[in-house]
Every structure is written in structure tokens, then in C-alpha cells.
Coordinates of C-alpha atoms and ligand atoms in Angstrom, one line a residue:
M499 CA -15.7 78.3 65.6
Q500 CA -12.9 76.9 67.7
V501 CA -11.9 73.3 68.3
K502 CA -10.9 72.5 71.9
V503 CA -9.6 69.1 73.1
H504 CA -9.0 67.9 76.6
T505 CA -5.8 66.2 75.6
H506 CA -5.1 64.8 79.1
K507 CA -8.3 62.8 78.7
C508 CA -7.6 61.6 75.2
I509 CA -7.2 57.8 75.1
G510 CA -5.6 57.8 71.6
A511 CA -8.4 56.0 69.8
G512 CA -7.8 57.9 66.6
A513 CA -11.4 58.1 65.7
C514 CA -11.1 61.9 65.3
V515 CA -8.3 61.5 62.8
H516 CA -10.3 59.0 60.8
A517 CA -13.3 61.4 60.8
A518 CA -11.5 64.6 60.1
P519 CA -7.9 64.1 59.0
K520 CA -7.4 67.7 58.0
V521 CA -8.3 68.9 61.5
F522 CA -6.8 66.2 63.8
D523 CA -3.6 64.2 64.0
Q524 CA -2.0 62.0 66.6
D525 CA 1.5 62.2 68.2
D526 CA 3.8 59.3 68.8
Q527 CA 1.8 58.2 71.8
G528 CA -1.5 58.4 69.9
I529 CA -2.6 61.5 71.7
V530 CA -4.6 63.9 69.6
I531 CA -3.0 67.0 67.9
V532 CA -5.3 69.7 66.6
L533 CA -4.0 70.8 63.2
Q534 CA -6.6 73.5 62.7
K535 CA -8.0 75.1 65.8
Q536 CA -10.3 77.3 63.6
P537 CA -11.2 75.0 60.7
T538 CA -12.8 76.5 57.6
A539 CA -16.5 76.0 57.1
D540 CA -16.1 73.2 54.7
L541 CA -14.5 71.1 57.5
H542 CA -17.2 71.8 60.2
A543 CA -19.2 68.7 59.3
S544 CA -16.1 66.5 59.7
V545 CA -15.4 68.1 63.1
H546 CA -18.9 67.2 64.2
E547 CA -18.4 63.6 63.0
A548 CA -15.1 63.5 65.0
I549 CA -17.0 64.7 68.1
E550 CA -19.6 62.0 67.8
A551 CA -16.9 59.4 67.0
C552 CA -14.6 60.2 69.9
P553 CA -15.1 57.4 72.6
A554 CA -13.6 59.6 75.3
A555 CA -15.9 62.6 74.4
V556 CA -13.0 65.1 74.8
I557 CA -13.5 67.2 71.7
Q558 CA -15.5 70.4 71.9
F559 CA -16.4 72.8 69.1
E560 CA -17.4 76.3 70.4
A561 CA -18.1 79.7 69.1
G562 CA -15.2 82.2 69.5
D563 CA -11.7 82.6 68.2
E564 CA -9.6 82.5 71.4
Ligands
SF4_672 S1 -11.0 60.2 69.0 FE1 -10.9 61.2 71.0 S2 -9.8 59.7 72.3 FE2 -9.4 59.2 70.1 S3 -7.5 60.3 69.5 FE3 -9.3 61.6 69.0 S4 -9.6 62.9 70.8 FE4 -8.3 61.2 71.5

């Protein structure tokens, strides 16, 4: 599974970092940084929490490894 984020639409709310701190971080402007594009299975639940928590709905979690 692969994490994709439309960073140009990120509003820097930080909800993803709160939900999944091992997968997401924020840069100096608060824009999301993906720390793990292919998170291990034990982190998948937290990624789904981040997706639900993101107010801008810019996080996607898809099958594939590209
Ligand atoms: S929760 Fe969404 S809007 Fe907020 S920092 Fe993360 S990706 Fe950006």
C-alpha cells in the first residue's frame, strides 16, 4: 500500500501528524511531509485515521508500490 498526498492542497492542519506521527510530519510552513510512503502493516490503521482526520481530504492510501 502506498501513501499519496496532494501537498499543494494541504492546509497544514497537522491532523495527520497527530493521527500517524510515524508516517507524517510537517515542514516549516506546516505542509505535510510523508515519512513512510509504504508504511508497514502495523501502521495502516493510523494512516486510515489520518485520512479521516484530514480536513482538506488530501491523503490517499492506494494499492501499489510506485
Ligand atoms: S491533516 Fe491534511 S491538511 Fe492537515 S497537514 Fe495533514 S495532509 Fe495537510
